[in-house]
Coordinates of C-alpha atoms in Angstrom, one line a residue:
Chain A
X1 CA 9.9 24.7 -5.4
X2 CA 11.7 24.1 -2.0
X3 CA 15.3 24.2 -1.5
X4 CA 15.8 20.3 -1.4
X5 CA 14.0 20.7 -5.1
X6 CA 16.2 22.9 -6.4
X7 CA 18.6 20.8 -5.8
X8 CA 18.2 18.6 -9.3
X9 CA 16.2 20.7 -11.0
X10 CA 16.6 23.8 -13.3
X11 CA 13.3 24.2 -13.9
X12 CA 9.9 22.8 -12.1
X13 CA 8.7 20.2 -14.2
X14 CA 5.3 21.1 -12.5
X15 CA 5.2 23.8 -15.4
X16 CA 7.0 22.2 -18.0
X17 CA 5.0 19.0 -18.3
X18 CA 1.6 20.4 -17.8
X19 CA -0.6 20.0 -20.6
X20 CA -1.7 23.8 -21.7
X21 CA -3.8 24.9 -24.5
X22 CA -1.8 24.4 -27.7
X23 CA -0.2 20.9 -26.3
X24 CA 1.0 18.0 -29.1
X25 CA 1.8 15.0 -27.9
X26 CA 3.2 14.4 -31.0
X27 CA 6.2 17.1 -30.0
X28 CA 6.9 15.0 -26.7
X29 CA 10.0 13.7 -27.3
X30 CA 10.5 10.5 -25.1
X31 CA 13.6 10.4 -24.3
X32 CA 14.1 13.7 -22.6
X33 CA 14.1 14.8 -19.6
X34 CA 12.7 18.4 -18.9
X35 CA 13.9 20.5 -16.1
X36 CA 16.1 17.6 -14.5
X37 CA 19.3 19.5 -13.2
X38 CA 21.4 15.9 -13.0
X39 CA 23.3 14.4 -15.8
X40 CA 22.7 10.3 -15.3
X41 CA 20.9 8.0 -13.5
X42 CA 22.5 8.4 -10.3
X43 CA 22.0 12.0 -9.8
X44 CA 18.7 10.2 -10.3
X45 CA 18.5 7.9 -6.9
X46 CA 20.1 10.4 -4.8
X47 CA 17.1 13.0 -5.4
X48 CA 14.3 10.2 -5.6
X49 CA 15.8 9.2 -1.9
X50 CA 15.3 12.8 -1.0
X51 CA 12.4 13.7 -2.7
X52 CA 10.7 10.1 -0.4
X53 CA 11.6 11.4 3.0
X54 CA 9.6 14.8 1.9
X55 CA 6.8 13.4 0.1
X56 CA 6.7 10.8 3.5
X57 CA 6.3 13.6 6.3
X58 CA 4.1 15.5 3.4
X59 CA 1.6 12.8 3.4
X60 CA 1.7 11.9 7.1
X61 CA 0.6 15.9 7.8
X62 CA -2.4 15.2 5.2
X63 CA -3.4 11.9 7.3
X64 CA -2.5 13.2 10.5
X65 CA -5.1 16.1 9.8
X66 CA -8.4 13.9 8.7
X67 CA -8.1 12.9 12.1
X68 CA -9.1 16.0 13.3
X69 CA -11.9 17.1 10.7
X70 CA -9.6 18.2 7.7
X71 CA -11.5 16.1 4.8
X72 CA -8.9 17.2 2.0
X73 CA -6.9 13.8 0.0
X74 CA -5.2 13.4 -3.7
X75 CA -5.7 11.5 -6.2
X76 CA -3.0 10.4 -9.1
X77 CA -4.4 9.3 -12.1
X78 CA -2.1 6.8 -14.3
X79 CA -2.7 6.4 -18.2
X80 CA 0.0 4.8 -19.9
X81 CA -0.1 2.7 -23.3
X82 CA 1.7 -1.1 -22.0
X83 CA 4.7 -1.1 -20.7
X84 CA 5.4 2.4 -20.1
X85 CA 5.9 1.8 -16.9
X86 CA 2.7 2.2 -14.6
X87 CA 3.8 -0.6 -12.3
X88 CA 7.0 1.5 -11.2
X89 CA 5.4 4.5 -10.1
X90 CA 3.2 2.4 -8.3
X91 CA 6.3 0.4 -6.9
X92 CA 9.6 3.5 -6.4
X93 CA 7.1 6.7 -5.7
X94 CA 3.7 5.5 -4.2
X95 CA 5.6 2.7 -2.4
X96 CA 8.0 5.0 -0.9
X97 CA 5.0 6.2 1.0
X98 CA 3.7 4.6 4.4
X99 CA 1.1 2.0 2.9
X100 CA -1.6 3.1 5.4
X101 CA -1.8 6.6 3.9
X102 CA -2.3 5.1 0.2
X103 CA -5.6 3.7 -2.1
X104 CA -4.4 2.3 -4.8
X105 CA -7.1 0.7 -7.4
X106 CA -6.0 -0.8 -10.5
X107 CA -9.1 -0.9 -13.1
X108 CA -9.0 -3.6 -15.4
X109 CA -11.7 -4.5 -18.1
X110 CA -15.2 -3.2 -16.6
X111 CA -17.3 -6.3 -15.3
X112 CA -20.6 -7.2 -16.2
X113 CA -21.7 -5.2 -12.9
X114 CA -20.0 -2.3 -13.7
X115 CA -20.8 -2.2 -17.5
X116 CA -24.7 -2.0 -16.1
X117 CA -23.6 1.4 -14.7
X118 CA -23.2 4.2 -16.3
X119 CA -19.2 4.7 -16.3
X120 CA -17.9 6.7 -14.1
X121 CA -20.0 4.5 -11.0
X122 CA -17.5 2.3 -10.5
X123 CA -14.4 5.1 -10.1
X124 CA -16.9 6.9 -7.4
X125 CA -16.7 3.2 -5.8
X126 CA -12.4 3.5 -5.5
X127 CA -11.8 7.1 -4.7
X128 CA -9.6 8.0 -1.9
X129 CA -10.5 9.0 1.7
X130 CA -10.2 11.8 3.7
X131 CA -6.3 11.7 4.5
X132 CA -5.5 9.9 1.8
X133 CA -3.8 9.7 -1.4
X134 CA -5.6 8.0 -3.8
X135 CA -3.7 6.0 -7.0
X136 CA -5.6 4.9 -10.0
X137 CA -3.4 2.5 -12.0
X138 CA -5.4 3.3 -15.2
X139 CA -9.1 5.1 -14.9
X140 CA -12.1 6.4 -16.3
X141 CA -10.1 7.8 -18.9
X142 CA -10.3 3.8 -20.4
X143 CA -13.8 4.6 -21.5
X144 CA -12.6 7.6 -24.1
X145 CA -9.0 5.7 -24.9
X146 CA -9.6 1.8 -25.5
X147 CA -13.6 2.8 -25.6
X148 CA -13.2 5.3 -28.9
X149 CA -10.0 3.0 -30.4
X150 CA -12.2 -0.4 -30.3
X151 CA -15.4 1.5 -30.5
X152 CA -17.1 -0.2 -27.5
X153 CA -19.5 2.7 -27.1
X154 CA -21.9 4.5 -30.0
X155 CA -19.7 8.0 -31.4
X156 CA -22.1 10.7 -29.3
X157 CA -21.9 8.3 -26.2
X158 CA -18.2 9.0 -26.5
X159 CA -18.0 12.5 -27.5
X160 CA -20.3 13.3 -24.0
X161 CA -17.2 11.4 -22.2
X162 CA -15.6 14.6 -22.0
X163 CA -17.5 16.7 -20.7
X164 CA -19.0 14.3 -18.6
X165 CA -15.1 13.3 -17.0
X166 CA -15.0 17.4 -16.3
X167 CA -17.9 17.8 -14.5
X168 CA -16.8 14.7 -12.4
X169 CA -13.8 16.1 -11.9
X170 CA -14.9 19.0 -11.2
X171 CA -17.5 18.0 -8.3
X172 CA -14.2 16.5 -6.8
X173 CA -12.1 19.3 -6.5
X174 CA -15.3 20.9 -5.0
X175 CA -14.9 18.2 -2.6
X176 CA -11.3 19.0 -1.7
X177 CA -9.4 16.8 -4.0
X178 CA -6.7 17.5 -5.4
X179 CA -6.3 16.0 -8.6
X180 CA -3.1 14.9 -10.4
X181 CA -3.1 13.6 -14.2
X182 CA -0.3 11.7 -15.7
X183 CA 0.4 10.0 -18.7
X184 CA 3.5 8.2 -19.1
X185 CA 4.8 9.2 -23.0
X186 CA 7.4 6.3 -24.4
X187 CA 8.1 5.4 -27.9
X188 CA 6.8 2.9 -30.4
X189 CA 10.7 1.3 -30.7
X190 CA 11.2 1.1 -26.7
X191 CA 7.5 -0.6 -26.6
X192 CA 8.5 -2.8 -29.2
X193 CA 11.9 -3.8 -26.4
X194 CA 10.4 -3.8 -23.6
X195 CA 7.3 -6.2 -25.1
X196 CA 10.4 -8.2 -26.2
X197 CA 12.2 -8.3 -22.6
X198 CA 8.7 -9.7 -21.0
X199 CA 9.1 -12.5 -23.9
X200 CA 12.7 -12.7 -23.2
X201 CA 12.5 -13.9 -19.6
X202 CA 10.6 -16.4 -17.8
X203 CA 9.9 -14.5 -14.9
X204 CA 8.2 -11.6 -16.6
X205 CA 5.8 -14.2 -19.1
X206 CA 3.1 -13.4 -16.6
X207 CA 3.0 -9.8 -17.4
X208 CA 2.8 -10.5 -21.1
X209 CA -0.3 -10.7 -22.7
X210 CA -0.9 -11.6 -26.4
X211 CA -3.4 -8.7 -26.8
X212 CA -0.9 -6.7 -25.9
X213 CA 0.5 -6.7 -29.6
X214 CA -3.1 -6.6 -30.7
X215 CA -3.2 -3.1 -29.0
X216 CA 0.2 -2.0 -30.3
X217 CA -0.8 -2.1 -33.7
X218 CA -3.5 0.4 -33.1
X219 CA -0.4 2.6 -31.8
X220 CA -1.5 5.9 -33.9
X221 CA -5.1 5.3 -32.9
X222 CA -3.9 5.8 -28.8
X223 CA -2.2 8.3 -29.9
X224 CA -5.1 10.3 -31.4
X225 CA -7.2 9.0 -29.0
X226 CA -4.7 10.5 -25.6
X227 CA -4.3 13.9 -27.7
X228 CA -8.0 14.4 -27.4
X229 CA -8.4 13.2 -24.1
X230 CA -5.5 15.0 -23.6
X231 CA -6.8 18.7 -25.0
X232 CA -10.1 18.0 -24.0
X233 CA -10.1 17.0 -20.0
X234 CA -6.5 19.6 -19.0
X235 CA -8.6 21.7 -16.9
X236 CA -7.1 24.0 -14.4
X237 CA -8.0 22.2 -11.4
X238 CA -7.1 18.9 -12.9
X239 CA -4.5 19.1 -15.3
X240 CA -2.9 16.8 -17.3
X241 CA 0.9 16.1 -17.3
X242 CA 2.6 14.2 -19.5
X243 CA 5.6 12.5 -18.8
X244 CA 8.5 11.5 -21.0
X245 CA 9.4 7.6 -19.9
X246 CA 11.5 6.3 -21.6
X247 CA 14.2 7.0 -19.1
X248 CA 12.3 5.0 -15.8
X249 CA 14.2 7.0 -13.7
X250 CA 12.9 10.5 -15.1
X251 CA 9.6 9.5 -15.0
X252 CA 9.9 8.2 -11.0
X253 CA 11.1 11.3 -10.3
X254 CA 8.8 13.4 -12.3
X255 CA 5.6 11.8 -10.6
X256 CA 7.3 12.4 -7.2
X257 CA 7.7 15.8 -7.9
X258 CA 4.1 16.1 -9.0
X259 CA 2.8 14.5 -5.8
X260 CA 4.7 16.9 -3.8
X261 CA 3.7 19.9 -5.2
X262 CA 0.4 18.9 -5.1
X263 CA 0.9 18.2 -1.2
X264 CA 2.7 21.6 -0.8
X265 CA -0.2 23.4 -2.4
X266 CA -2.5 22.6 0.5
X267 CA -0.3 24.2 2.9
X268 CA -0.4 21.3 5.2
X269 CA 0.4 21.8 9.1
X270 CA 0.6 19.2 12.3
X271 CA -3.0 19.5 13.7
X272 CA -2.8 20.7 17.6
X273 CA -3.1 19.1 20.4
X274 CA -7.0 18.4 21.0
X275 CA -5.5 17.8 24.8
X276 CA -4.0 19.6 27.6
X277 CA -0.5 18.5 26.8
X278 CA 1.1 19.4 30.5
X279 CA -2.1 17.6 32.2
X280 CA -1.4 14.5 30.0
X281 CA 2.5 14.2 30.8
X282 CA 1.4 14.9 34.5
X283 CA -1.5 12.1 34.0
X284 CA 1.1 9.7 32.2
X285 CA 3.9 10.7 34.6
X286 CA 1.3 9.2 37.4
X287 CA 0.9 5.7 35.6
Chain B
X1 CA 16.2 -20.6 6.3
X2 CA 17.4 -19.8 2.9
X3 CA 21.5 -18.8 2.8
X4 CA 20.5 -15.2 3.0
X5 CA 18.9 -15.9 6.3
X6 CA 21.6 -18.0 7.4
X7 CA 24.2 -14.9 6.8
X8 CA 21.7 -12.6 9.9
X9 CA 20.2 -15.3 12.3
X10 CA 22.3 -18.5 14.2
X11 CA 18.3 -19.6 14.9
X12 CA 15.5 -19.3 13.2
X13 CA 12.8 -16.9 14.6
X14 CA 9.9 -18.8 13.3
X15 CA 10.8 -21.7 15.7
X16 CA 12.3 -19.3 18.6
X17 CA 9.1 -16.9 18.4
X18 CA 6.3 -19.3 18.1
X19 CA 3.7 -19.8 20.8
X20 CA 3.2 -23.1 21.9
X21 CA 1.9 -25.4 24.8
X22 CA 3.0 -24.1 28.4
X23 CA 4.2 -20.2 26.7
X24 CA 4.0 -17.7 29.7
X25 CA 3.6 -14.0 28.3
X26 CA 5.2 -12.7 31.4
X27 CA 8.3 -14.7 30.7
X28 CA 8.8 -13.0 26.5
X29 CA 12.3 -10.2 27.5
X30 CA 10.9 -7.6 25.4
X31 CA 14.3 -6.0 24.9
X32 CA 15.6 -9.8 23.8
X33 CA 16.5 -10.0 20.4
X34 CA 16.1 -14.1 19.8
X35 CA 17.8 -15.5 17.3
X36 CA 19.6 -12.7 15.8
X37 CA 23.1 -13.0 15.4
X38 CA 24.3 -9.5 14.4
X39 CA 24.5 -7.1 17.5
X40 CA 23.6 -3.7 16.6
X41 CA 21.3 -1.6 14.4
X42 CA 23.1 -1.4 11.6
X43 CA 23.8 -5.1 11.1
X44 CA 19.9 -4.8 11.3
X45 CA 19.4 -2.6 8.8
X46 CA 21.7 -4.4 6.3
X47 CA 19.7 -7.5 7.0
X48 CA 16.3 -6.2 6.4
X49 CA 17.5 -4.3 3.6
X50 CA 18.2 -8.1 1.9
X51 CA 15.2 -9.7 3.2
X52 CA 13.0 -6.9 1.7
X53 CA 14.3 -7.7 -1.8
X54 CA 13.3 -11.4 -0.8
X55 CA 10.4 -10.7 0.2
X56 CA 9.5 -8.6 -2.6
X57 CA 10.1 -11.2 -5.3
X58 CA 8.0 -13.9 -3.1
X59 CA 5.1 -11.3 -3.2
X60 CA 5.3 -10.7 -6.8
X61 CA 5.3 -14.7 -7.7
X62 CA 2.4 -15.1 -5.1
X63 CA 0.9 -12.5 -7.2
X64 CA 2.0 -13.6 -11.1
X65 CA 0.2 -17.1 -9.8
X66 CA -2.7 -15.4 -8.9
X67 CA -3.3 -14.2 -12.6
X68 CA -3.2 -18.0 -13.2
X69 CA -5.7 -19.4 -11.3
X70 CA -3.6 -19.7 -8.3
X71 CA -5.9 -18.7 -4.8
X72 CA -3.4 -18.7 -2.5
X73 CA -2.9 -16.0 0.0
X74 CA -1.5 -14.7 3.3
X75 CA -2.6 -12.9 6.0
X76 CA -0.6 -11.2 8.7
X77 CA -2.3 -9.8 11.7
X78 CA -1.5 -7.5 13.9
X79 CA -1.8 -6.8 17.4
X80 CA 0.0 -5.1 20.2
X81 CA -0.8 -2.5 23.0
X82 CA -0.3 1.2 21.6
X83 CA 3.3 2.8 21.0
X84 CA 4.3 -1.5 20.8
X85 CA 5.4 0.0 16.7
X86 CA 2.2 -2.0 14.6
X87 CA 3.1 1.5 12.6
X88 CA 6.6 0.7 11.7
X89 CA 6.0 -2.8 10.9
X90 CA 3.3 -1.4 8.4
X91 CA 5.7 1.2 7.2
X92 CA 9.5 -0.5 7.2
X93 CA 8.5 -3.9 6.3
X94 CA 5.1 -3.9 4.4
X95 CA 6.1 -0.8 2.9
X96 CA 8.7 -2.5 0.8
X97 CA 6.6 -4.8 -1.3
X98 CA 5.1 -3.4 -3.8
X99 CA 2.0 -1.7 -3.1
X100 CA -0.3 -3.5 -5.8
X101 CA 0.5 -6.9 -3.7
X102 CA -0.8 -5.6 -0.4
X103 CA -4.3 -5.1 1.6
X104 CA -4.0 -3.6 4.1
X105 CA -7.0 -2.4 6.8
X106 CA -6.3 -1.2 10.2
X107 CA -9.5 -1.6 12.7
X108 CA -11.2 0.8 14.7
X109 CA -14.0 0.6 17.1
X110 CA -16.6 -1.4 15.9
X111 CA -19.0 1.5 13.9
X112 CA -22.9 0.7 14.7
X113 CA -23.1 -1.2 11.7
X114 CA -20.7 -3.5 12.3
X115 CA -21.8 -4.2 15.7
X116 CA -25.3 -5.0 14.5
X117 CA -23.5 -8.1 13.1
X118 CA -21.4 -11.0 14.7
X119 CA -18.3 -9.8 15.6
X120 CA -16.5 -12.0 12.3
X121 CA -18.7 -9.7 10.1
X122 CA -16.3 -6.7 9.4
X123 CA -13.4 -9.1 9.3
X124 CA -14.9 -11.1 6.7
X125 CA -15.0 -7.9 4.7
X126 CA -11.6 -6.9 4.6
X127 CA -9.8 -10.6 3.9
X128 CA -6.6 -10.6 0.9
X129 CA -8.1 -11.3 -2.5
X130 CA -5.8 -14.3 -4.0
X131 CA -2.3 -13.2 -4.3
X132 CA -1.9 -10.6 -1.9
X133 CA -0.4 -10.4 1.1
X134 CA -3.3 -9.0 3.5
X135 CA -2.9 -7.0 6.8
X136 CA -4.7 -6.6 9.5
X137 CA -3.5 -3.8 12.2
X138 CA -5.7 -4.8 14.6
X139 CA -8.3 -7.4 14.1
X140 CA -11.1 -9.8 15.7
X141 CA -8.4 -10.3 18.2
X142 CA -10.1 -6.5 20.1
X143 CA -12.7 -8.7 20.4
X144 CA -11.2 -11.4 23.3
X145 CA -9.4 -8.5 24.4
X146 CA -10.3 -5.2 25.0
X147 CA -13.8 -6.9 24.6
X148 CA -13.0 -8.7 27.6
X149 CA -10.8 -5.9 29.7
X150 CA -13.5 -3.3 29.4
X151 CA -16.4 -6.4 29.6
X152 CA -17.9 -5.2 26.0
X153 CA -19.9 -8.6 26.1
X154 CA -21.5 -10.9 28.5
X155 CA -18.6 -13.7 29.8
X156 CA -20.4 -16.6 27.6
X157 CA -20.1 -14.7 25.0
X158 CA -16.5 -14.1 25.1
X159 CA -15.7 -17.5 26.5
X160 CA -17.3 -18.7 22.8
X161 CA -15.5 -16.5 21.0
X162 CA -12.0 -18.1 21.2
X163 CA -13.8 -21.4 19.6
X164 CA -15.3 -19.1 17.0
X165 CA -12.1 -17.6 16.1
X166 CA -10.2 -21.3 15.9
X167 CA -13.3 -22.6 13.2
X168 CA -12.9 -19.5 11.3
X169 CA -9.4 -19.3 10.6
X170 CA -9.2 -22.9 10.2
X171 CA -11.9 -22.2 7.3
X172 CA -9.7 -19.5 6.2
X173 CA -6.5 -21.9 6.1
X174 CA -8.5 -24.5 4.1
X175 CA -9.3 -21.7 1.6
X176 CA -5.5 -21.5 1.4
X177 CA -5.1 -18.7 3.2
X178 CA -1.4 -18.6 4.9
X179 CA -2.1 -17.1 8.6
X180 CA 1.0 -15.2 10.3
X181 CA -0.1 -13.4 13.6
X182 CA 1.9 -11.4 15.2
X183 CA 1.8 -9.9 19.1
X184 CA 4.4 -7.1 19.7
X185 CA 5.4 -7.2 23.1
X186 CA 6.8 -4.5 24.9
X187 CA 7.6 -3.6 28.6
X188 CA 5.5 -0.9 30.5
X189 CA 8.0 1.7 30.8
X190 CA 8.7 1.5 27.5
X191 CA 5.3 2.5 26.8
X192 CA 5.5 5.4 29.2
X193 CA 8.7 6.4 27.8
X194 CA 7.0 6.0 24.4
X195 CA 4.1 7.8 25.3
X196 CA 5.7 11.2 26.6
X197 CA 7.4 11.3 23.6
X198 CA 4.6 11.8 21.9
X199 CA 3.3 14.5 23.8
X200 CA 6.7 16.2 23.6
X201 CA 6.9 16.6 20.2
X202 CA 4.4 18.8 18.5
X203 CA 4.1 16.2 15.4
X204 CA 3.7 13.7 17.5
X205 CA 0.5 14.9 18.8
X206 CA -1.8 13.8 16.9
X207 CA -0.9 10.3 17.5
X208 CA -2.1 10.7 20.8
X209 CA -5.1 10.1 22.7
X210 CA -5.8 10.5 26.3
X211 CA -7.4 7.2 26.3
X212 CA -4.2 5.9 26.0
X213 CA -3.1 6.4 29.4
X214 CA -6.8 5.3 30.8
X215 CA -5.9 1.8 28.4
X216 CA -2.5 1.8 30.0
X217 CA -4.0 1.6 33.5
X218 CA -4.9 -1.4 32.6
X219 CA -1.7 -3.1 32.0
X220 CA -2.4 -6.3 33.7
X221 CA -5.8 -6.9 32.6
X222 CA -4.4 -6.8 29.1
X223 CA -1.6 -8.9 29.6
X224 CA -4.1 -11.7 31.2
X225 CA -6.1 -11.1 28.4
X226 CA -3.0 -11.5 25.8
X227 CA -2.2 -14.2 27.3
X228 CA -5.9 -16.1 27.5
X229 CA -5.9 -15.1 23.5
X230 CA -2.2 -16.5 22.7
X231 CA -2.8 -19.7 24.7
X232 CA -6.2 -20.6 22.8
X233 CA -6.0 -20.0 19.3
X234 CA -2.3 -20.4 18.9
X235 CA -3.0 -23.9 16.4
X236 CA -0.5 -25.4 13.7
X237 CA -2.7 -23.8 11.2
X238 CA -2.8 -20.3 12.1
X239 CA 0.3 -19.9 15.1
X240 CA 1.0 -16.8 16.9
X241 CA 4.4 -15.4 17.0
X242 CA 5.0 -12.9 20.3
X243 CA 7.5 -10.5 19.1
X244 CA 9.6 -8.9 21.7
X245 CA 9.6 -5.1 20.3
X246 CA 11.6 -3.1 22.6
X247 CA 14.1 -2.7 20.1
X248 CA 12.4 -1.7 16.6
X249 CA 14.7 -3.0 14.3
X250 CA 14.6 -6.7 15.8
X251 CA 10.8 -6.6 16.0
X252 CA 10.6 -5.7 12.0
X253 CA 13.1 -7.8 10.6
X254 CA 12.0 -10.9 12.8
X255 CA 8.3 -10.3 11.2
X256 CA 10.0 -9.8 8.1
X257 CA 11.7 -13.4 8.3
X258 CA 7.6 -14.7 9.4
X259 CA 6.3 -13.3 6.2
X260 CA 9.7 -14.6 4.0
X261 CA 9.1 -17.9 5.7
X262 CA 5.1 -18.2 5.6
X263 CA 6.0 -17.4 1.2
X264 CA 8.7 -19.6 1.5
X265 CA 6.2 -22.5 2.8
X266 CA 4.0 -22.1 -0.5
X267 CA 7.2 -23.2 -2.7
X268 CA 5.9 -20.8 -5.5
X269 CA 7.2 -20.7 -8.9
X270 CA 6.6 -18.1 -11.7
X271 CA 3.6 -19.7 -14.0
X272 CA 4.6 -21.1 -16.7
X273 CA 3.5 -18.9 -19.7
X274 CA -0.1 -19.2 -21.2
X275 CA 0.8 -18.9 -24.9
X276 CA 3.5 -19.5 -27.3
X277 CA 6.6 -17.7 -26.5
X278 CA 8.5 -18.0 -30.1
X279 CA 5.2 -17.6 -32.3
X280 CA 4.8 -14.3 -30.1
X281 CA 7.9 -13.2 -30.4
X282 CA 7.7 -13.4 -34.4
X283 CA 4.6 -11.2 -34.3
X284 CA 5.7 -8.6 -31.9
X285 CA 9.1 -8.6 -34.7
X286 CA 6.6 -8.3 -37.3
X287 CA 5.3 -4.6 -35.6

């Protein structure tokens, strides 16, 4: 961790949350808050300000050297059950970020097209440039969460999902991608509220969906289905992390602490000049 | 102008900013801030703090509509000589709507495959899906202008393309596509002072080409050229704004009011919602 990290936490949450061998899902506990130094929600802003300014200059070093041949990027992959709060990554962490150096994709329900292809044809499709970080708002992962819970695939066509989704994954960090897995963890209860808030308010009946609570009572199924995904795709170059989110502001700041330390492991640096710097100020000086 | 507007601006910068019959390039102050009635930074920075939570909300009701049939979109394009601050506009004042609500492309030089094909081709490509706010930095505008400084096509052909460019984003407007173009205009030695600051900082070096200075000999060509392009394809469907951009935060808050105003124009409303809010709400209790 940097210095500014250490700053709010007592413990990198790049360890804490990483999905190992031996990882439950079941012992997540949603509520908590692992590693965070700061008490309260405020603590909270002050380091997600902070922690935008680095992950900023972070991410302009990684565009700023594709210019000049460097073909690394990132990808973060978001799996969340509804509600758990997808939508704010996407809006407080990857939208702290300047919008050029950012491909987001959100995957909804495969169309006729892509269900011709073989799964994984239409996430090669959305991946993320050189330069660039890459944002799935849900994934491939679909096909061995929804796909297994609704059975929209025959059992061994599922079961070769795993290995299949390593192997891919695999062939990308070959690639120089850097991969970054999270799944937001909240609670059946806070579901239950927040499904409750959409139908509370006017301006949040477009997000609701009445399938939605079609889903949510297949809540143990997810759950089974994520702990094999889970244990099955954690691979040590592309974990899994999972999140506790029921506190939006932990989880914000979790993700952005993820990204970053993705960003610091490739040791980034300001490309040189591919120019004679005191003939071009001479040059300029002329004009 | 909505109150919030009011509280910033004794005029509105839509009107002040817009290019009519009789404009004259040469006569747009660059270091004129029209229309705003704070006088410093910071007033600016309070006021585009408050416009981007204004514009955020419009962005996310243009998008709730589009999940309801709703095709509506807007497209702001972007054009200005290098070191003008196309970046910053992309960062400070894109970069606060939520990512998911943006499409953003920035053009380069036309690749082989794209010149194979008229020069609307690429464009077409890259247009905002319903609901989004899409942005061009740079756009079929390099086509009338450094298409016509460095004579990248035979003079019919260029004459033509100002026609073509009028039919085409009149097609776009009928599709409901909201046009806001935007020319950032600075002086010349701000672009030189601009310019060595690039090549005196060591992360700013990558930012810059030696072209740049070849382009900047040029200075006059381009603004005849500007000028030519503002004069014949500023039309009541798809104006051009020239926004004097000496001063950084006038230039992003004035194209933050075109954006707040071009939403403001589509009178949007959150859609109504699709199913039965009290029957839903008993079945979510019943979970």
């Amino acid at each position: 961790m940097g210095d500014l990290t250490k700053k709010f936490w007592n413990d990198d949450p790049i360890s804490l949350l990483r999905v190992g061998p031996c990882f439950r899902l079941s012992e997540v506990d949603p509520g908590s808050t692992p590693g965070f130094e700061g008490v309260d929600k405020r603590n909270a802003d002050e380091a997600l300000a902070e922690g935008a300014g680095v992950l900023s200059t972070l991410q302009e070093k990684l565009f700023a050297g594709s210019k000049f041949g460097d073909t690394r990027r990132v990808l973060l992959v978001l799996q969340a059950l509804d509600t758990a709060g997808k939508g704010g990554i996407v809006r407080h962490v990857v939208g702290s970020v300047d919008p050029q150096g950012i491909r987001l994709y959100a995957f909804k329900a495969p169309t006729e097209e892509e269900r011709a292809h073989d799964f994984l044809w239409r996430v090669r499709r959305r991946l993320p440039d050189a330069g660039l970080i890459g944002v799935f708002d849900r994934s491939h992962y679909e096909d061995v969460l929804i796909a297994r819970v609704r059975s929209l695939a025959p059992p061994a066509e599922l079961e070769a999902r795993y290995g299949q989704i390593r192997e891919f994954e695999q062939q990308l960090a070959d690639e120089g991608t850097t991969i970054v897995k999270v799944m937001l963890q909240i609670g059946s209860a806070d579901q239950k509220a927040r499904l409750m808030e959409r139908l509370d308010r006017p301006d949040k009946h477009w997000k609701y969906n009445p399938g939605d609570v079609d889903e949510r009572m297949r809540w143990d199924d997810y759950q089974e289905a994520y702990q094999l995904a889970l244990e099955r795709t954690s691979t040590p170059t592309a974990p899994w992390f999972v999140v506790p989110a029921e506190k939006k502001w932990y989880a914000r700041l979790a993700v952005q602490r993820l990204l970053i330390g993705a960003l610091e492991g490739l040791r980034l640096e300001w490309p040189p000049a591919a120019f004679d710097v005191a003939a071009e100020k001479a040059r300029l000086a002329a004009t």
